[in-house]
Amino acid sequence: MKNDLQCRGQPMARIVPTPSQLGDCREAVAIWLWQPPLSTGPGPESGIYAMIDGYDIGPKFLAHITENHNRVIGFMVENLQARIANISDLHKCKAVLSKLHRLGIAYGNPSLRRGSFLVDDSLGRAYLHGFASSYVTTDQGVLDKELASIEDILKQPIGTSGAPFCGKL
């Protein structure tokens, strides 16, 4: 079964075959963010992926997508085989959000929702994805409030509104 959960909330996201030079990941999620004048580009989000690299917080960052090998217009991340979290995953979701917070990064409430957490049952862990609203902070109150909100977030139903197309190219 193809998993397109990482494409939710991304108007220009597609599952694509991974170029062989990027490793053994068969498929990736390509996210095109450069849509002037509506976007700041991929810089802030790919910066967060750089900060979380190696911490098992989100999908592995694979590459930037460039226009004419010059301007960065998007990026590719590992396509996780996962499901959206539910209330039974509360401990896993708190654990991954706490990892993010230990790095001094807020996910970005109100962007945090059930669909922000992806659970890989084979590994027994949750991941976060979609860091467009994430930011660095030293405000412990912001981080505590975000962590305290998880239980209510996981009880919310998953809506279908705003779910963009995500398919294979």
PDB file of C-alpha atoms in Angstrom:
ATOM      1  CA  MET A   1       0.000   0.000   0.000  1.00  0.00           C
ATOM      2  CA  LYS A   2       1.392   3.397  -0.990  1.00  0.00           C
ATOM      3  CA  ASN A   3       1.636   5.874   1.835  1.00  0.00           C
ATOM      4  CA  ASP A   4       0.950   9.501   0.917  1.00  0.00           C
ATOM      5  CA  LEU A   5       0.413  10.830   4.455  1.00  0.00           C
ATOM      6  CA  GLN A   6       3.521  13.012   4.285  1.00  0.00           C
ATOM      7  CA  CYS A   7       2.004  14.926   1.367  1.00  0.00           C
ATOM      8  CA  ARG A   8      -0.970  16.193   3.390  1.00  0.00           C
ATOM      9  CA  GLY A   9      -0.867  19.946   3.832  1.00  0.00           C
ATOM     10  CA  GLN A  10       1.646  20.368   1.022  1.00  0.00           C
ATOM     11  CA  PRO A  11       0.054  21.799  -2.135  1.00  0.00           C
ATOM     12  CA  MET A  12       2.972  20.730  -4.307  1.00  0.00           C
ATOM     13  CA  ALA A  13       4.116  17.390  -2.891  1.00  0.00           C
ATOM     14  CA  ARG A  14       4.541  14.145  -4.811  1.00  0.00           C
ATOM     15  CA  ILE A  15       5.925  10.670  -4.152  1.00  0.00           C
ATOM     16  CA  VAL A  16       8.803  10.146  -6.566  1.00  0.00           C
ATOM     17  CA  PRO A  17      11.413   7.458  -7.252  1.00  0.00           C
ATOM     18  CA  THR A  18      14.606   8.323  -5.383  1.00  0.00           C
ATOM     19  CA  PRO A  19      17.674   8.981  -7.554  1.00  0.00           C
ATOM     20  CA  SER A  20      20.208   6.200  -6.907  1.00  0.00           C
ATOM     21  CA  GLN A  21      22.917   8.645  -5.774  1.00  0.00           C
ATOM     22  CA  LEU A  22      20.766   9.544  -2.743  1.00  0.00           C
ATOM     23  CA  GLY A  23      21.073   6.118  -1.117  1.00  0.00           C
ATOM     24  CA  ASP A  24      18.925   3.045  -0.652  1.00  0.00           C
ATOM     25  CA  CYS A  25      15.578   4.794  -0.088  1.00  0.00           C
ATOM     26  CA  ARG A  26      13.353   3.587  -2.978  1.00  0.00           C
ATOM     27  CA  GLU A  27      10.838   6.420  -2.853  1.00  0.00           C
ATOM     28  CA  ALA A  28      10.935   9.964  -1.582  1.00  0.00           C
ATOM     29  CA  VAL A  29       8.497  12.778  -1.021  1.00  0.00           C
ATOM     30  CA  ALA A  30       9.396  15.761  -3.186  1.00  0.00           C
ATOM     31  CA  ILE A  31       8.078  19.087  -1.922  1.00  0.00           C
ATOM     32  CA  TRP A  32       8.158  22.140  -4.186  1.00  0.00           C
ATOM     33  CA  LEU A  33       7.849  25.267  -2.088  1.00  0.00           C
ATOM     34  CA  TRP A  34       8.942  28.038  -4.404  1.00  0.00           C
ATOM     35  CA  GLN A  35       5.697  29.630  -5.524  1.00  0.00           C
ATOM     36  CA  PRO A  36       6.386  33.370  -5.679  1.00  0.00           C
ATOM     37  CA  PRO A  37       5.055  35.644  -4.371  1.00  0.00           C
ATOM     38  CA  LEU A  38       3.187  33.434  -1.891  1.00  0.00           C
ATOM     39  CA  SER A  39       6.171  31.681  -0.367  1.00  0.00           C
ATOM     40  CA  THR A  40       9.382  32.333   1.491  1.00  0.00           C
ATOM     41  CA  GLY A  41      10.832  29.309  -0.251  1.00  0.00           C
ATOM     42  CA  PRO A  42      12.162  26.104   1.240  1.00  0.00           C
ATOM     43  CA  GLY A  43      14.884  27.691   3.377  1.00  0.00           C
ATOM     44  CA  PRO A  44      13.214  27.756   6.802  1.00  0.00           C
ATOM     45  CA  GLU A  45      11.779  24.235   6.587  1.00  0.00           C
ATOM     46  CA  SER A  46      14.922  22.640   5.150  1.00  0.00           C
ATOM     47  CA  GLY A  47      16.853  24.459   7.909  1.00  0.00           C
ATOM     48  CA  ILE A  48      14.773  22.638  10.527  1.00  0.00           C
ATOM     49  CA  TYR A  49      15.456  19.331   8.755  1.00  0.00           C
ATOM     50  CA  ALA A  50      19.189  20.120   9.012  1.00  0.00           C
ATOM     51  CA  MET A  51      18.862  20.782  12.742  1.00  0.00           C
ATOM     52  CA  ILE A  52      17.027  17.497  13.436  1.00  0.00           C
ATOM     53  CA  ASP A  53      19.278  15.356  11.239  1.00  0.00           C
ATOM     54  CA  GLY A  54      20.383  12.243  13.120  1.00  0.00           C
ATOM     55  CA  TYR A  55      17.872  12.564  15.973  1.00  0.00           C
ATOM     56  CA  ASP A  56      15.082  10.283  14.586  1.00  0.00           C
ATOM     57  CA  ILE A  57      12.558  13.105  14.819  1.00  0.00           C
ATOM     58  CA  GLY A  58      11.386  13.314  11.213  1.00  0.00           C
ATOM     59  CA  PRO A  59      11.893  11.672   7.830  1.00  0.00           C
ATOM     60  CA  LYS A  60      15.442  11.759   6.521  1.00  0.00           C
ATOM     61  CA  PHE A  61      16.239  14.841   4.424  1.00  0.00           C
ATOM     62  CA  LEU A  62      17.546  13.606   1.057  1.00  0.00           C
ATOM     63  CA  ALA A  63      18.196  16.577  -1.223  1.00  0.00           C
ATOM     64  CA  HIS A  64      17.223  20.036  -2.364  1.00  0.00           C
ATOM     65  CA  ILE A  65      15.308  20.404  -5.616  1.00  0.00           C
ATOM     66  CA  THR A  66      16.856  23.081  -7.793  1.00  0.00           C
ATOM     67  CA  GLU A  67      15.844  25.036 -10.834  1.00  0.00           C
ATOM     68  CA  ASN A  68      18.606  24.966 -13.453  1.00  0.00           C
ATOM     69  CA  HIS A  69      21.015  23.638 -10.795  1.00  0.00           C
ATOM     70  CA  ASN A  70      20.964  27.126  -9.323  1.00  0.00           C
ATOM     71  CA  ARG A  71      17.969  28.229  -7.255  1.00  0.00           C
ATOM     72  CA  VAL A  72      16.599  25.935  -4.534  1.00  0.00           C
ATOM     73  CA  ILE A  73      12.851  25.539  -5.095  1.00  0.00           C
ATOM     74  CA  GLY A  74      12.049  22.547  -2.898  1.00  0.00           C
ATOM     75  CA  PHE A  75      13.418  19.452  -1.225  1.00  0.00           C
ATOM     76  CA  MET A  76      13.070  15.675  -0.965  1.00  0.00           C
ATOM     77  CA  VAL A  77      12.580  13.667   2.221  1.00  0.00           C
ATOM     78  CA  GLU A  78      12.354   9.949   2.902  1.00  0.00           C
ATOM     79  CA  ASN A  79       8.914   8.439   2.298  1.00  0.00           C
ATOM     80  CA  LEU A  80       8.005   6.809   5.615  1.00  0.00           C
ATOM     81  CA  GLN A  81       5.775   3.740   5.706  1.00  0.00           C
ATOM     82  CA  ALA A  82       3.656   4.949   8.584  1.00  0.00           C
ATOM     83  CA  ARG A  83       0.166   5.810   9.743  1.00  0.00           C
ATOM     84  CA  ILE A  84      -1.367   8.862  11.375  1.00  0.00           C
ATOM     85  CA  ALA A  85      -1.128   8.761  15.164  1.00  0.00           C
ATOM     86  CA  ASN A  86      -4.102   8.238  17.452  1.00  0.00           C
ATOM     87  CA  ILE A  87      -4.634   8.520  21.211  1.00  0.00           C
ATOM     88  CA  SER A  88      -3.038   5.101  21.823  1.00  0.00           C
ATOM     89  CA  ASP A  89       0.231   6.592  20.499  1.00  0.00           C
ATOM     90  CA  LEU A  90       0.314   9.354  23.117  1.00  0.00           C
ATOM     91  CA  HIS A  91       3.592   8.198  24.711  1.00  0.00           C
ATOM     92  CA  LYS A  92       5.367   7.916  21.323  1.00  0.00           C
ATOM     93  CA  CYS A  93       4.123  11.345  20.228  1.00  0.00           C
ATOM     94  CA  LYS A  94       5.204  12.986  23.473  1.00  0.00           C
ATOM     95  CA  ALA A  95       8.609  11.342  23.119  1.00  0.00           C
ATOM     96  CA  VAL A  96       9.249  12.654  19.603  1.00  0.00           C
ATOM     97  CA  LEU A  97       7.955  16.151  20.375  1.00  0.00           C
ATOM     98  CA  SER A  98      10.152  16.217  23.491  1.00  0.00           C
ATOM     99  CA  LYS A  99      13.181  15.369  21.305  1.00  0.00           C
ATOM    100  CA  LEU A 100      12.340  18.339  19.077  1.00  0.00           C
ATOM    101  CA  HIS A 101      11.949  20.593  22.106  1.00  0.00           C
ATOM    102  CA  ARG A 102      15.317  19.490  23.556  1.00  0.00           C
ATOM    103  CA  LEU A 103      16.859  20.969  20.404  1.00  0.00           C
ATOM    104  CA  GLY A 104      15.103  24.265  21.186  1.00  0.00           C
ATOM    105  CA  ILE A 105      12.604  23.932  18.330  1.00  0.00           C
ATOM    106  CA  ALA A 106       8.838  24.496  18.606  1.00  0.00           C
ATOM    107  CA  TYR A 107       6.737  22.658  16.037  1.00  0.00           C
ATOM    108  CA  GLY A 108       4.524  25.702  15.677  1.00  0.00           C
ATOM    109  CA  ASN A 109       1.144  25.604  17.333  1.00  0.00           C
ATOM    110  CA  PRO A 110      -1.585  25.812  15.914  1.00  0.00           C
ATOM    111  CA  SER A 111       0.038  23.853  13.065  1.00  0.00           C
ATOM    112  CA  LEU A 112       0.466  20.849  15.351  1.00  0.00           C
ATOM    113  CA  ARG A 113      -2.318  18.344  14.641  1.00  0.00           C
ATOM    114  CA  ARG A 114      -2.846  14.580  14.521  1.00  0.00           C
ATOM    115  CA  GLY A 115      -1.560  14.444  10.969  1.00  0.00           C
ATOM    116  CA  SER A 116       1.734  15.983  12.110  1.00  0.00           C
ATOM    117  CA  PHE A 117       2.577  12.687  13.837  1.00  0.00           C
ATOM    118  CA  LEU A 118       3.345   9.599  11.779  1.00  0.00           C
ATOM    119  CA  VAL A 119       3.764   6.241  13.520  1.00  0.00           C
ATOM    120  CA  ASP A 120       5.958   3.454  12.192  1.00  0.00           C
ATOM    121  CA  ASP A 121       4.580   0.356  13.925  1.00  0.00           C
ATOM    122  CA  SER A 122       7.472  -1.826  12.750  1.00  0.00           C
ATOM    123  CA  LEU A 123       9.926   0.395  14.652  1.00  0.00           C
ATOM    124  CA  GLY A 124       7.532   1.302  17.460  1.00  0.00           C
ATOM    125  CA  ARG A 125       8.112   5.042  17.166  1.00  0.00           C
ATOM    126  CA  ALA A 126       6.471   8.250  16.039  1.00  0.00           C
ATOM    127  CA  TYR A 127       7.912  10.881  13.731  1.00  0.00           C
ATOM    128  CA  LEU A 128       6.995  14.489  13.058  1.00  0.00           C
ATOM    129  CA  HIS A 129       6.806  15.887   9.539  1.00  0.00           C
ATOM    130  CA  GLY A 130       5.910  19.163   7.848  1.00  0.00           C
ATOM    131  CA  PHE A 131       8.106  21.692   9.651  1.00  0.00           C
ATOM    132  CA  ALA A 132       7.040  24.801   7.690  1.00  0.00           C
ATOM    133  CA  SER A 133       5.778  26.557  10.848  1.00  0.00           C
ATOM    134  CA  SER A 134       8.558  25.324  13.151  1.00  0.00           C
ATOM    135  CA  TYR A 135      10.970  27.771  14.726  1.00  0.00           C
ATOM    136  CA  VAL A 136      13.824  27.989  17.209  1.00  0.00           C
ATOM    137  CA  THR A 137      12.875  29.301  20.651  1.00  0.00           C
ATOM    138  CA  THR A 138      14.181  29.523  24.199  1.00  0.00           C
ATOM    139  CA  ASP A 139      10.673  30.169  25.571  1.00  0.00           C
ATOM    140  CA  GLN A 140      10.025  27.120  27.761  1.00  0.00           C
ATOM    141  CA  GLY A 141       6.396  28.199  28.209  1.00  0.00           C
ATOM    142  CA  VAL A 142       5.781  27.826  24.473  1.00  0.00           C
ATOM    143  CA  LEU A 143       7.357  24.358  24.451  1.00  0.00           C
ATOM    144  CA  ASP A 144       5.452  23.250  27.574  1.00  0.00           C
ATOM    145  CA  LYS A 145       2.132  24.435  26.129  1.00  0.00           C
ATOM    146  CA  GLU A 146       2.804  22.582  22.889  1.00  0.00           C
ATOM    147  CA  LEU A 147       3.664  19.366  24.735  1.00  0.00           C
ATOM    148  CA  ALA A 148       0.590  19.669  26.974  1.00  0.00           C
ATOM    149  CA  SER A 149      -1.660  19.957  23.909  1.00  0.00           C
ATOM    150  CA  ILE A 150      -0.807  16.531  22.453  1.00  0.00           C
ATOM    151  CA  GLU A 151      -3.490  14.517  24.230  1.00  0.00           C
ATOM    152  CA  ASP A 152      -6.274  16.805  22.987  1.00  0.00           C
ATOM    153  CA  ILE A 153      -4.750  16.857  19.507  1.00  0.00           C
ATOM    154  CA  LEU A 154      -4.647  13.061  19.289  1.00  0.00           C
ATOM    155  CA  LYS A 155      -8.329  12.840  20.256  1.00  0.00           C
ATOM    156  CA  GLN A 156      -9.385  15.021  17.307  1.00  0.00           C
ATOM    157  CA  PRO A 157     -10.746  13.387  14.161  1.00  0.00           C
ATOM    158  CA  ILE A 158      -8.749  13.592  10.970  1.00  0.00           C
ATOM    159  CA  GLY A 159     -10.528  15.891   8.538  1.00  0.00           C
ATOM    160  CA  THR A 160     -10.407  15.598   4.796  1.00  0.00           C
ATOM    161  CA  SER A 161     -10.563  19.301   4.031  1.00  0.00           C
ATOM    162  CA  GLY A 162      -7.432  20.824   2.610  1.00  0.00           C
ATOM    163  CA  ALA A 163      -5.826  17.477   1.775  1.00  0.00           C
ATOM    164  CA  PRO A 164      -3.965  18.168  -1.471  1.00  0.00           C
ATOM    165  CA  PHE A 165      -3.129  15.728  -4.213  1.00  0.00           C
ATOM    166  CA  CYS A 166      -0.220  13.460  -3.513  1.00  0.00           C
ATOM    167  CA  GLY A 167       0.575  10.920  -6.134  1.00  0.00           C
ATOM    168  CA  LYS A 168       3.407   9.357  -8.066  1.00  0.00           C
ATOM    169  CA  LEU A 169       5.111  11.323 -10.805  1.00  0.00           C
TER     170      LEU A 169
END
